[in-house]
Short mmCIF file of C-alpha atoms in Angstrom, two decimals:
data_model
loop_
_atom_site.label_atom_id
_atom_site.label_comp_id
_atom_site.label_asym_id
_atom_site.label_seq_id
_atom_site.Cartn_x
_atom_site.Cartn_y
_atom_site.Cartn_z
CA UNK A 170 0.00 0.00 0.00
CA UNK A 171 1.32 3.44 -0.94
CA UNK A 172 2.12 5.67 2.03
CA UNK A 173 0.61 9.17 2.23
CA UNK A 174 3.97 10.86 1.62
CA UNK A 175 4.69 8.61 -1.36
CA UNK A 176 1.26 9.33 -2.83
CA UNK A 177 1.89 13.06 -2.55
CA UNK A 178 5.35 12.63 -4.04
CA UNK A 179 3.79 10.91 -7.04
CA UNK A 180 1.48 13.91 -7.43
CA UNK A 181 4.46 16.28 -7.29
CA UNK A 182 6.30 14.24 -9.90
CA UNK A 183 3.28 14.40 -12.21
CA UNK A 184 3.28 18.20 -11.92
CA UNK A 185 7.02 18.37 -12.59
CA UNK A 186 6.61 16.32 -15.76
CA UNK A 187 3.85 18.47 -17.25
CA UNK A 188 6.28 20.87 -18.92
CA UNK A 189 9.99 21.73 -18.83
CA UNK A 190 9.35 24.97 -16.95
CA UNK A 191 7.14 25.90 -14.01
CA UNK A 192 6.59 29.68 -14.10
CA UNK A 193 7.20 31.43 -10.80
CA UNK A 194 4.64 34.22 -10.78
CA UNK A 195 4.33 37.34 -8.64
CA UNK A 196 0.80 38.75 -9.00
CA UNK A 197 0.10 42.29 -7.82
CA UNK A 198 -3.28 42.72 -9.54
CA UNK A 199 -5.74 39.84 -9.38
CA UNK A 200 -7.27 41.05 -12.66
CA UNK A 201 -4.12 39.82 -14.41
CA UNK A 202 -4.42 36.29 -13.07
CA UNK A 203 -6.87 34.81 -15.56
CA UNK A 204 -5.46 36.19 -18.83
CA UNK A 205 -1.92 35.43 -17.64
CA UNK A 206 -2.79 31.82 -16.82
CA UNK A 207 -4.69 31.34 -20.08
CA UNK A 208 -1.68 32.66 -22.02
CA UNK A 209 0.66 30.21 -20.26
CA UNK A 210 -1.64 27.25 -20.87
CA UNK A 211 -2.05 28.25 -24.53
CA UNK A 212 1.74 28.27 -24.80
CA UNK A 213 1.99 24.72 -23.45
CA UNK A 214 2.87 25.55 -19.84
CA UNK A 215 0.04 24.28 -17.58
CA UNK A 216 1.72 24.16 -14.13
CA UNK A 217 1.83 27.64 -12.58
CA UNK A 218 3.38 28.58 -9.23
CA UNK A 219 1.81 31.72 -7.77
CA UNK A 220 4.00 32.99 -4.97
CA UNK A 221 2.65 34.23 -1.64
CA UNK A 222 4.53 37.50 -1.95
CA UNK A 223 1.60 39.83 -2.52
CA UNK A 224 -1.87 40.33 -1.01
CA UNK A 225 -3.40 39.31 -4.35
CA UNK A 226 -1.82 35.85 -4.43
CA UNK A 227 -4.55 33.75 -2.83
CA UNK A 228 -7.32 35.44 -4.81
CA UNK A 229 -5.30 34.82 -7.98
CA UNK A 230 -4.92 31.13 -7.12
CA UNK A 231 -8.63 30.89 -6.39
CA UNK A 232 -9.55 32.48 -9.72
CA UNK A 233 -7.16 30.37 -11.79
CA UNK A 234 -8.23 27.14 -10.09
CA UNK A 235 -11.89 27.90 -10.73
CA UNK A 236 -11.81 29.33 -14.23
CA UNK A 237 -8.74 28.36 -16.30
CA UNK A 238 -9.20 25.02 -18.01
CA UNK A 239 -5.99 23.04 -18.24
CA UNK A 240 -4.15 25.03 -15.57
CA UNK A 241 -2.57 23.25 -12.63
CA UNK A 242 -2.08 26.08 -10.18
CA UNK A 243 0.19 25.81 -7.17
CA UNK A 244 1.38 28.08 -4.41
CA UNK A 245 4.95 29.22 -3.82
CA UNK A 246 6.84 30.81 -0.93
CA UNK A 247 5.09 28.50 1.54
CA UNK A 248 6.61 28.98 5.00
CA UNK A 249 4.29 27.24 7.42
CA UNK A 250 1.05 25.48 8.25
CA UNK A 251 -1.15 28.55 7.77
CA UNK A 252 0.18 28.99 4.23
CA UNK A 253 -0.62 25.37 3.41
CA UNK A 254 -4.17 25.67 4.77
CA UNK A 255 -4.87 28.92 2.96
CA UNK A 256 -3.49 27.61 -0.33
CA UNK A 257 -5.49 24.40 -0.15
CA UNK A 258 -8.66 26.34 0.64
CA UNK A 259 -7.97 28.54 -2.41
CA UNK A 260 -7.75 25.51 -4.69
CA UNK A 261 -3.99 25.09 -5.09
CA UNK A 262 -2.90 21.69 -6.42
CA UNK A 263 0.66 21.76 -5.10
CA UNK A 264 2.87 23.82 -2.79
CA UNK A 265 6.49 24.94 -3.07
CA UNK A 266 8.75 26.14 -0.28
CA UNK A 267 12.08 28.00 -0.53
CA UNK A 268 13.60 25.83 2.19
CA UNK A 269 12.62 23.51 5.01
CA UNK A 270 11.96 23.57 8.73
CA UNK A 271 10.77 20.81 11.07
CA UNK A 272 7.47 22.60 11.64
CA UNK A 273 6.82 23.01 7.91
CA UNK A 274 7.50 19.34 7.23
CA UNK A 275 5.25 18.31 10.13
CA UNK A 276 2.51 20.53 8.72
CA UNK A 277 3.00 19.03 5.27
CA UNK A 278 2.58 15.56 6.74
CA UNK A 279 -0.83 16.63 8.06
CA UNK A 280 -1.86 18.40 4.84
CA UNK A 281 -3.37 16.86 1.74
CA UNK A 282 -1.49 19.39 -0.39
CA UNK A 283 1.63 17.89 -2.05
CA UNK A 284 4.80 19.79 -1.17
CA UNK A 285 7.88 20.45 -3.30
CA UNK A 286 10.37 21.48 -0.60
CA UNK A 287 13.46 23.56 -1.19
CA UNK A 288 17.03 22.44 -0.58
CA UNK A 289 20.34 24.18 -1.26
CA UNK A 290 22.83 21.68 0.22
CA UNK A 291 23.46 17.96 0.15
CA UNK A 292 22.69 17.79 3.87
CA UNK A 293 19.28 19.37 3.35
CA UNK A 294 18.59 17.02 0.45
CA UNK A 295 19.55 14.01 2.59
CA UNK A 296 17.32 15.21 5.44
CA UNK A 297 14.39 15.47 3.04
CA UNK A 298 15.11 12.02 1.64
CA UNK A 299 14.92 10.65 5.19
CA UNK A 300 11.44 12.18 5.46
CA UNK A 301 10.33 10.48 2.23
CA UNK A 302 10.83 13.33 -0.22
CA UNK A 303 12.33 12.30 -3.55
CA UNK A 304 11.35 15.40 -5.53
CA UNK A 305 12.91 18.66 -4.41
CA UNK A 306 13.27 22.27 -5.41
CA UNK A 307 16.93 23.29 -5.71
CA UNK A 308 16.97 26.90 -4.55
CA UNK A 309 18.52 29.35 -5.16
CA UNK A 310 19.86 27.34 -8.07
CA UNK A 311 22.45 29.61 -9.63
CA UNK A 312 23.82 31.23 -6.44
CA UNK A 313 23.94 27.82 -4.70
CA UNK A 314 26.18 26.23 -7.33
CA UNK A 315 24.16 25.92 -10.52
CA UNK A 316 23.98 22.92 -12.80
CA UNK A 317 27.49 21.79 -11.87
CA UNK A 318 26.47 21.22 -8.26
CA UNK A 319 23.37 19.27 -9.30
CA UNK A 320 25.49 17.19 -11.64
CA UNK A 321 27.80 16.36 -8.73
CA UNK A 322 24.83 15.18 -6.65
CA UNK A 323 23.53 12.80 -9.31
CA UNK A 324 25.78 9.87 -8.38
CA UNK A 325 25.71 10.00 -4.55
CA UNK A 326 22.00 10.93 -4.43
CA UNK A 327 20.50 8.97 -7.36
CA UNK A 328 17.06 8.74 -5.73
CA UNK A 329 16.42 12.47 -6.00
CA UNK A 330 14.89 14.54 -8.78
CA UNK A 331 14.99 18.33 -8.82
CA UNK A 332 13.27 21.47 -10.02
CA UNK A 333 16.10 24.02 -9.89
CA UNK A 334 14.82 27.57 -9.42
CA UNK A 335 16.53 30.91 -8.91
CA UNK A 336 18.53 32.85 -11.46
CA UNK A 337 17.62 30.60 -14.39
CA UNK A 338 16.81 32.03 -17.82
CA UNK A 339 15.72 30.58 -21.14
CA UNK A 340 19.38 30.54 -22.18
CA UNK A 341 20.64 28.70 -19.11
CA UNK A 342 17.70 26.32 -18.61
CA UNK A 343 19.14 23.82 -21.10
CA UNK A 344 22.19 23.23 -18.89
CA UNK A 345 19.92 22.09 -16.07
CA UNK A 346 17.39 20.13 -18.15
CA UNK A 347 20.19 18.08 -19.69
CA UNK A 348 20.99 16.57 -16.27
CA UNK A 349 19.57 13.13 -15.40
CA UNK A 350 18.32 14.32 -11.99
CA UNK A 351 16.38 17.35 -13.28
CA UNK A 352 12.74 17.02 -14.36
CA UNK A 353 11.96 20.70 -14.88
CA UNK A 354 13.13 24.16 -13.92
CA UNK A 355 11.36 27.05 -12.25
CA UNK A 356 11.62 30.51 -13.71
CA UNK A 357 10.18 34.00 -13.47
CA UNK A 358 11.15 34.99 -17.01
CA UNK A 359 7.87 33.72 -18.48
CA UNK A 360 5.81 36.33 -16.63
CA UNK A 361 7.99 39.45 -16.35
CA UNK A 362 6.56 42.39 -14.43
CA UNK A 363 6.51 44.67 -17.45
CA UNK A 364 4.38 42.30 -19.50
CA UNK A 365 2.01 41.65 -16.60
CA UNK A 366 1.50 45.36 -15.95
CA UNK A 367 1.06 46.09 -19.66
CA UNK A 368 -1.36 43.22 -20.19
CA UNK A 369 0.86 41.75 -22.89
CA UNK A 370 -0.75 38.31 -22.89
CA UNK A 371 0.43 37.53 -26.44
CA UNK A 372 3.98 38.23 -25.31
CA UNK A 373 3.59 35.89 -22.33
CA UNK A 374 2.16 33.17 -24.57
CA UNK A 375 5.18 33.54 -26.86
CA UNK A 376 7.56 33.19 -23.90
CA UNK A 377 5.65 30.07 -22.84
CA UNK A 378 5.94 28.56 -26.32
CA UNK A 379 9.70 29.21 -26.32
CA UNK A 380 10.01 27.55 -22.92
CA UNK A 381 7.91 24.59 -23.99
CA UNK A 382 10.38 23.88 -26.79
CA UNK A 383 12.86 22.90 -24.09
CA UNK A 384 10.95 19.66 -23.50
CA UNK A 385 13.06 17.95 -26.16
CA UNK A 386 16.03 18.24 -23.78
CA UNK A 387 14.41 16.16 -21.04
#
């Protein structure tokens, strides 16, 4: 019988395999949420991480979950139990954290929401593996050592698969996606602030289509 943590890890893996890039989105105006999400889905990028960095985030998640067909909306910048509860109530399908703490992991054990936890060191990755996590966010990817560090982890930590996030661009994503222990990358370049504020949904769809072309590297 599959354990609860393993079941949630399977759900996280399914999200990570939807597309080569998970957009990391900062929403300031909830009115932008629906057209932004529809543009990403139209461009072939269905998994969307809306970060809890603005007051509009939960309303944006709620709107996308209810109204955008094909979108798999998740919540980012999760720091504790209250974030997990609020995100699940809003309709989020997965949660992402920048790092880990014992209290966060305990809360995740009690939550139905699948968690993609962040790790920046081998020790953190090993601690998460002990708790049953095989799919991790590598953050901040570029400052922490980039694709060379992840490549070095592949042999001693073969059980783990990563979504590196932090400082990655369309140009550098290929270096990460070529690694055997990387399933996708996270990036904010698909939804830049200038295009969100200008309502340039065609421009966001084009960025999504360019990112989706990276799937041939996986």
